[in-house]
C-alpha cells in the first residue's frame, strides 16, 4: 500500500517467460482488450461481488486517472497523474445545458455564461499545478508494485473537463514493449516490460476543443504505433515505428469537414478478409485509412467522436453521439468500401453499410458485440440491443429501471454482459434476447474507466483503487 505522492520505489525485476509468452486469455493488451472487442469469451468470473466479497486485492493508486488497466501475464500496468495541488473533483451524472438555460433566462451575458459554465465543468490551466505523469507495473497475483516510473513532470498545457483526467489514455503492450501515451500535449513514452525507457516522443502542444483535455489511446499493429492527434489547430493521424519512435507517416485531417477538429476516440486497426484498415471518427465523419495513411472511405453526418469502433463476425461497428443530440448514428459496415459510402436520405443500408440505426450510439461508452448481439449503451443508461448481423432490435431498456449514468464501455465475459455505472456499480446481465439482470455489484466509489479481464479475473479501476475480482 502507498500514499499519494510518496510511492515506495522497488527494485526492477528481470524479464521472465511470464512476460514473453502468456496465453492469450491471460492478457488484455490495450483499451478494450483484444482487437478492442471488449470481450473475454471464455472467462469465468463471479456473478456477484462487493468491496470485500470475491476481492483478491484492492490496491490504492496514487493521484488521479481514468486510463484502463491492461494485463500481460503476471503483470498489470496502469497510469496516473499526481499533483501536490488537489484536482477539481468529478461528479457522476450528465453535465447538461439546464444550467446555461437558467442563466440565459436570468439575462446573464453570453460571455459570463461561458465563463461560469467553464468554471463548473472544467479545471483550467491556471487551476492546475505541476503534474507527475506516472506509470505502474503491479504484480497480478498480489497487487504489489513491481516498478514505477515518472514519465515526465510538467505543468499541463490546456485544461481538462472534470470528468476527464491528465491520465485518461490507456497504455498498450505487444508483449515486447509497453506503449504509454499521456496525450498529444504531453507525449509518448515506451518502456521494456521491466521498466527501461526505450524511447519517447513529444510534440508541440495544440489547443483542444473547450479545454476538455485528451483521451485517445495508442494502438500497435504490424510494427507501427497509431496515434490520433485531433486538435483545434492541426488535426492528424500518425504512424510511428514501434521500435524507434520515428515517424513513418502523418496524414492531416484538417479540411475534412470536421466542424470541431478535436476528438477523443481510439483508432481501430481492422484486419478484415480483404485488407488492413485504420478506422477513426472525427466530428462529422467516420474515416478509414490504409496502413500507409491514405484515405479509403468515409461516412458523413456523424456526431461527437468519443466512442471507438471495433469488429466482430466480419463487420465493423462504429457510432457517435452526444448526451443531448438526436443524431446518434450507429453502423455495421462491410469490408471493401471506397470513397463516400454515406447513406442517402431515407436509407438504412447500402452496398457497404449492412445496417444502421439513426439514434442508438452512446456518447462516451463504446458498443459491444457478444454472442451474436450488439449492445449499445448510452450515457443516460438506455441500452439498445440488436441482432449483430441484421440490426433487428431485440430489446431496449433503461438499465436498472433508470437513474444510472455510464462512461465505461461494456464488456462481455462468458455468457454475461457487464455494465459499470459512474457510481461504481456493475450490472451483470445474461446474454439473452430480453433484459435479464443477474446482479448489481457496488464497489462504493466512482468509476469511469473501462474494466479489463484476464486469467478469469476482472480488474476495475475506481477513483482511488484498482480491484482484482475473481472466484
C-alpha positions as a printed Julia matrix, in Angstrom:
471×3 Matrix{Float64}:
   0.0     0.0     0.0
   1.16    3.58   -0.54
   0.19    7.18   -0.1
  -0.32    9.77   -2.81
   2.9    11.45   -3.8
   5.04    9.15   -1.66
   5.32    5.87   -3.51
   8.0     3.44   -2.44
  10.44    2.56   -5.22
  11.11   -1.11   -5.74
  13.88   -2.97   -7.5
  13.45   -3.87  -11.14
  12.7    -7.47  -11.87
  14.24   -9.38  -14.73
  12.08  -10.15  -17.72
  10.61  -13.6   -17.37
   8.75  -16.08  -19.59
   5.55  -14.84  -17.94
   6.16  -11.5   -19.66
   7.02  -13.01  -23.02
   4.68  -15.94  -23.53
   1.42  -15.74  -21.61
  -1.64  -17.45  -23.02
  -3.92  -15.03  -24.91
  -6.65  -15.48  -22.32
  -4.19  -14.25  -19.67
  -3.74  -10.93  -21.45
  -5.72   -7.75  -22.02
  -3.23   -5.77  -24.1
  -4.86   -2.36  -24.56
  -8.03   -0.33  -24.49
 -10.95   -2.78  -24.6
  -8.66   -5.81  -24.76
  -8.02   -7.96  -27.82
  -8.87   -6.17  -31.07
 -10.71   -3.57  -28.98
 -13.61   -6.03  -28.77
 -14.27   -5.74  -25.04
 -14.85   -9.5   -24.91
 -13.25  -12.31  -22.91
 -15.35  -15.17  -24.32
 -14.14  -17.97  -22.06
 -13.6   -16.02  -18.83
 -15.13  -17.38  -15.66
 -15.65  -14.56  -13.19
 -18.1   -14.25  -10.28
 -21.63  -13.06  -10.91
 -21.6   -11.26   -7.57
 -19.01   -9.23   -5.68
 -18.69   -6.25   -3.36
 -15.84   -4.14   -1.99
 -14.84   -7.2     0.05
 -16.53  -10.28   -1.44
 -14.5   -12.05   -4.17
 -11.85   -9.31   -3.97
  -8.37  -10.81   -4.4
  -6.82   -7.43   -3.78
  -7.7    -3.74   -3.8
  -4.68   -1.5    -4.24
  -4.72    2.29   -3.82
  -3.46    4.1    -6.91
  -1.87    7.46   -6.17
  -3.13   10.53   -7.97
  -5.94   10.64  -10.47
  -6.51    8.83  -13.76
  -9.24    7.19  -15.8
  -6.94    5.1   -18.01
  -7.96    1.45  -18.01
  -5.68   -1.23  -16.59
  -4.06   -3.61  -19.06
  -2.7    -7.08  -18.29
   0.14   -9.16  -19.68
   0.54  -12.49  -17.89
   1.5   -11.83  -14.29
   1.67   -8.04  -14.61
  -0.95   -5.29  -14.57
   0.0    -1.89  -15.99
  -1.78    1.36  -15.18
  -1.06    5.08  -15.38
  -1.92    8.05  -13.18
  -1.32   11.79  -12.74
  -0.09   13.11   -9.4
  -0.17   16.72   -8.24
   0.6    18.4    -4.93
  -2.48   20.55   -5.54
  -5.88   18.84   -5.24
  -7.6    18.13   -8.54
 -11.08   19.51   -9.14
 -13.33   16.59   -8.29
 -15.61   14.94  -10.84
 -19.2    14.1   -10.03
 -21.33   11.38  -11.63
 -24.17   12.29  -13.93
 -24.73   14.36  -17.02
 -23.38   17.89  -17.34
 -26.38   19.16  -19.26
 -27.42   22.54  -20.55
 -30.04   23.3   -17.89
 -27.55   25.48  -16.02
 -26.9    27.51  -19.17
 -30.64   27.81  -19.86
 -31.23   29.11  -16.32
 -28.57   31.8   -16.75
 -29.98   32.78  -20.13
 -33.44   33.17  -18.55
 -31.87   35.42  -15.91
 -30.38   37.63  -18.63
 -26.76   36.77  -17.86
 -24.49   37.98  -20.71
 -23.14   35.27  -23.04
 -19.52   35.9   -22.08
 -20.34   35.48  -18.41
 -22.4    32.35  -19.15
 -19.41   30.81  -20.9
 -17.13   31.72  -18.02
 -19.44   30.24  -15.36
 -20.12   27.07  -17.37
 -16.42   26.5   -17.93
 -15.72   27.05  -14.23
 -18.35   24.42  -13.4
 -17.27   21.84  -15.97
 -13.51   22.32  -16.37
 -10.26   22.54  -14.47
  -8.45   25.34  -16.26
  -4.72   25.64  -16.79
  -4.24   28.26  -14.08
  -6.01   25.95  -11.6
  -3.53   23.11  -12.21
  -0.14   22.6   -10.6
   2.86   20.68  -11.93
   1.86   17.11  -12.79
   3.88   13.92  -12.29
   2.82   11.58  -15.09
   3.24    8.09  -13.62
   3.43    4.51  -14.91
   2.97    1.5   -12.59
   3.56   -2.21  -13.07
   1.74   -4.32  -10.46
   2.04   -8.0    -9.66
  -1.22   -9.56  -10.82
  -1.18  -12.16   -8.04
  -0.88   -9.9    -5.02
  -1.15   -6.35   -6.29
   2.31   -5.24   -5.16
   4.23   -2.68   -7.18
   6.89   -4.31   -9.36
   8.15   -0.99  -10.67
   7.06    2.6   -11.11
   8.28    5.32  -13.44
   7.75    9.05  -13.65
   7.45    9.53  -17.41
   7.66   13.31  -17.21
   7.0    16.14  -14.78
   5.43   19.3   -16.21
   2.61   21.79  -15.89
  -0.17   20.8   -18.29
  -0.86   22.68  -21.48
  -4.57   23.39  -21.53
  -7.21   22.33  -19.05
  -9.47   19.32  -18.75
 -13.11   18.51  -18.26
 -13.81   17.5   -14.67
 -14.77   14.01  -15.86
 -11.53   13.73  -17.8
  -8.07   13.39  -16.21
  -4.46   14.07  -17.13
  -4.02   10.29  -17.41
  -7.05    9.04  -19.35
  -5.23    7.33  -22.24
  -4.95    3.55  -21.78
  -1.49    2.02  -22.36
  -0.83   -0.78  -24.86
   1.55   -3.72  -24.86
   2.52   -6.05  -27.7
   4.43   -8.33  -25.32
   7.73   -6.67  -26.24
   7.2    -3.09  -25.17
   4.82   -1.01  -23.06
   3.47    1.99  -25.0
   2.28    4.78  -22.73
   0.62    7.93  -24.01
  -0.45   10.87  -21.87
  -1.96   12.57  -24.9
  -0.63   14.61  -27.76
   0.14   17.58  -25.49
   2.34   15.58  -23.09
   3.93   12.79  -25.1
   4.5     9.12  -25.8
   6.79    7.04  -23.55
   7.79    3.49  -24.43
   9.31    1.04  -21.94
  10.58   -2.5   -21.84
   8.25   -4.66  -19.77
  10.7    -4.47  -16.88
  10.63   -0.67  -16.87
  13.54    0.55  -19.0
  12.73    3.65  -21.06
  13.35    2.74  -24.71
  12.19    5.91  -26.44
   9.94    8.89  -26.01
   8.28   11.38  -28.34
   6.81   14.8   -27.6
   5.08   17.29  -29.87
   4.22   20.97  -29.91
   1.1    21.41  -27.75
  -2.14   22.28  -29.52
  -5.48   23.51  -28.12
  -8.28   21.01  -27.53
 -11.94   21.91  -28.0
 -13.32   23.75  -24.94
 -10.23   22.74  -22.94
 -11.75   19.26  -22.48
  -8.32   17.56  -22.42
  -7.25   14.49  -24.36
  -8.3    10.84  -24.33
  -7.27    8.91  -27.46
  -5.24    5.79  -26.59
  -2.42    4.32  -28.7
  -2.81    1.13  -30.72
   0.03   -1.01  -32.05
  -0.05   -3.36  -35.04
   2.49   -4.72  -37.51
   5.39   -2.77  -36.05
   3.63    0.6   -36.0
   2.09    2.74  -33.27
  -1.02    4.54  -34.49
  -1.89    7.83  -32.79
  -4.91   10.01  -33.45
  -3.9    13.61  -32.69
  -7.02   15.63  -33.41
  -6.9    19.18  -32.03
  -8.24   22.6   -32.96
  -5.17   23.7   -34.98
  -3.63   20.77  -36.85
  -5.66   17.54  -36.52
  -3.87   14.49  -37.89
  -3.33   10.76  -37.63
   0.23    9.44  -37.42
   2.11    6.15  -37.53
   5.36    5.75  -35.58
   7.92    2.97  -35.79
   7.24    0.82  -32.74
  10.93    0.09  -32.1
  12.37    3.58  -32.53
   9.53    6.11  -32.36
  10.47    7.52  -35.77
   7.51    8.99  -37.62
   6.59    6.74  -40.56
   3.79    8.93  -41.88
   1.36   11.63  -40.82
  -1.92   12.43  -42.58
  -3.57   15.82  -41.93
  -7.27   15.75  -41.14
  -7.92   19.49  -41.43
 -10.3    20.46  -44.19
 -12.16   17.17  -43.95
 -15.45   18.71  -42.93
 -14.97   18.46  -39.17
 -16.78   21.5   -37.64
 -14.96   20.67  -34.39
 -11.48   19.37  -35.06
 -10.74   17.67  -31.71
 -11.64   14.05  -30.94
 -11.23   11.6   -28.07
 -11.77    8.2   -29.68
  -9.14    5.47  -30.07
  -8.37    4.38  -33.66
  -9.09    0.77  -34.56
  -6.88   -1.48  -36.71
  -9.42   -3.5   -38.71
  -7.87   -6.63  -40.19
 -10.7    -7.89  -42.35
 -10.83  -10.53  -45.08
  -9.77   -8.04  -47.78
  -7.18   -5.72  -46.19
  -5.98   -3.88  -43.1
  -7.58   -0.53  -42.3
  -7.15    2.15  -39.64
 -10.66    3.29  -38.71
 -11.28    6.63  -36.99
 -14.08    9.02  -36.19
 -13.94   12.8   -36.11
 -16.65   15.37  -35.58
 -18.9    14.75  -38.58
 -17.21   11.72  -40.16
 -16.03    8.15  -39.96
 -12.79    7.95  -41.95
 -10.8     4.8   -42.75
  -7.16    4.8   -43.89
  -4.86    2.18  -45.36
  -1.66    1.29  -43.41
   0.22    3.99  -45.36
  -2.15    6.74  -44.25
  -4.18    7.11  -47.46
  -7.92    7.61  -47.03
 -10.02    4.65  -48.19
 -13.6     5.61  -47.38
 -15.78    7.76  -45.19
 -19.28    8.12  -43.77
 -20.59   11.62  -43.11
 -23.21   13.18  -40.81
 -21.65   11.76  -37.65
 -21.58   13.41  -34.21
 -19.17   13.74  -31.24
 -16.13   11.41  -31.69
 -15.71    9.74  -28.29
 -16.83    6.12  -28.66
 -14.42    3.81  -30.53
 -15.05    1.3   -33.35
 -14.37   -2.45  -33.35
 -15.2    -5.5   -35.44
 -16.99   -8.79  -34.91
 -18.14  -11.51  -37.28
 -16.66   -9.8   -40.31
 -18.42   -6.46  -39.78
 -17.15   -3.13  -38.46
 -19.28   -1.43  -35.79
 -18.99    2.3   -35.3
 -21.15    5.03  -33.82
 -21.05    8.56  -32.44
 -23.37   10.69  -30.34
 -23.64   13.24  -27.59
 -25.77   13.27  -24.48
 -28.48   15.57  -25.79
 -28.16   15.0   -29.54
 -30.86   13.32  -31.61
 -28.15   12.46  -34.17
 -26.52    9.38  -32.63
 -25.94    7.08  -35.64
 -24.69    3.53  -35.25
 -23.47    1.5   -38.26
 -22.48   -2.04  -39.17
 -20.12   -1.78  -42.17
 -18.89   -4.42  -44.61
 -15.26   -4.68  -45.79
 -14.11   -3.37  -49.16
 -15.58    0.12  -49.23
 -14.06    3.03  -51.17
 -15.0     6.71  -51.34
 -18.04    8.26  -49.69
 -20.4     5.47  -48.62
 -22.8     7.7   -46.65
 -26.46    6.77  -46.62
 -28.85    8.8   -48.71
 -31.94   10.31  -47.03
 -34.35    7.55  -46.07
 -31.79    4.74  -46.42
 -30.77    2.45  -43.58
 -28.37    0.29  -45.62
 -26.48    0.26  -48.89
 -23.78   -1.75  -50.65
 -21.33   -1.41  -47.77
 -23.5    -0.45  -44.79
 -25.12   -3.68  -43.67
 -27.48   -1.94  -41.26
 -27.78    1.23  -39.24
 -29.79    2.97  -36.58
 -30.06    6.78  -36.5
 -30.36    7.16  -32.74
 -28.63    4.39  -30.82
 -24.95    5.21  -30.23
 -23.55    6.12  -26.86
 -21.72    9.39  -26.28
 -18.82    8.12  -24.15
 -19.15    4.29  -23.96
 -18.16    2.21  -26.97
 -20.51   -0.56  -28.03
 -20.09   -4.33  -27.7
 -20.92   -7.41  -29.78
 -21.12  -10.65  -27.82
 -22.85  -13.96  -28.56
 -24.45  -12.6   -31.71
 -25.93   -9.4   -30.29
 -24.81   -5.78  -30.36
 -25.1    -3.96  -27.03
 -25.15   -0.18  -27.31
 -25.33    1.75  -24.04
 -25.93    5.5   -23.88
 -24.55    7.62  -21.03
 -28.13    8.05  -19.77
 -28.46    4.3   -19.18
 -30.58    3.47  -22.23
 -29.44    0.09  -23.53
 -30.31   -0.87  -27.11
 -29.69   -4.48  -28.12
 -29.66   -5.6   -31.76
 -29.07   -8.73  -33.77
 -25.45   -8.11  -34.75
 -25.89   -9.36  -38.33
 -29.26   -7.89  -39.27
 -29.72   -4.92  -36.95
 -33.14   -6.13  -35.82
 -33.77   -4.79  -32.33
 -34.01   -7.44  -29.61
 -34.94   -5.02  -26.84
 -34.44   -1.51  -25.49
 -34.44   -0.72  -21.79
 -33.25    1.69  -19.11
 -30.68   -0.33  -17.2
 -31.76   -0.92  -13.62
 -35.02    0.88  -14.26
 -33.33    4.26  -14.67
 -31.25    6.68  -12.64
 -27.91    5.28  -13.83
 -25.23    7.03  -15.89
 -22.4     5.32  -17.79
 -18.99    6.35  -19.08
 -17.15    3.0   -19.04
 -17.58    0.73  -22.06
 -19.41   -2.59  -21.55
 -17.51   -5.86  -21.58
 -18.52   -9.44  -22.29
 -17.38  -12.34  -20.11
 -18.54  -15.87  -20.83
 -22.32  -15.67  -21.01
 -22.5   -12.31  -19.22
 -22.54   -8.62  -20.11
 -21.01   -6.24  -17.56
 -22.17   -2.62  -17.42
 -20.26   -0.39  -14.98
 -22.01    2.78  -13.81
 -20.26    6.05  -12.99
 -21.02    5.45   -9.32
 -19.15    2.14   -9.29
 -22.0    -0.38   -9.57
 -21.66   -3.16  -12.13
 -24.87   -4.55  -13.62
 -24.4    -8.17  -14.65
 -26.75   -9.23  -17.46
 -27.33  -12.55  -19.15
 -26.7   -12.6   -22.9
 -30.34  -13.28  -23.72
 -32.91  -11.95  -26.17
 -34.51   -9.98  -23.35
 -33.29   -7.99  -20.36
 -32.19  -10.44  -17.67
 -30.38   -8.82  -14.78
 -28.32  -11.27  -12.72
 -26.75   -8.97  -10.14
 -25.83   -5.44   -9.1
 -22.36   -5.23   -7.58
 -21.4    -2.0    -5.83
 -17.8    -1.0    -5.1
 -18.93    2.21   -3.42
 -16.74    4.6    -5.39
 -16.97    6.5    -8.66
 -15.62    4.72  -11.74
 -15.3     5.96  -15.33
 -12.55    3.61  -16.56
 -13.48    0.61  -18.71
 -12.72   -2.68  -16.9
 -10.28   -5.39  -18.03
 -10.49   -9.19  -17.88
  -7.55  -11.61  -17.93
  -6.98  -15.06  -16.48
 -10.52  -15.41  -15.07
 -10.09  -12.17  -13.14
 -11.87   -8.85  -13.51
  -9.94   -5.61  -12.95
 -11.96   -2.49  -12.1
 -10.42    0.92  -11.51
 -12.31    3.25   -9.18
 -11.44    6.82   -8.25
  -8.77    5.74   -5.74
  -8.19    1.99   -6.15
  -7.63   -0.87   -8.54
  -9.62   -4.01   -7.71
  -8.91   -7.57   -8.76
 -12.1    -9.64   -8.57
 -12.11  -13.42   -9.04
 -13.55  -16.65   -7.67
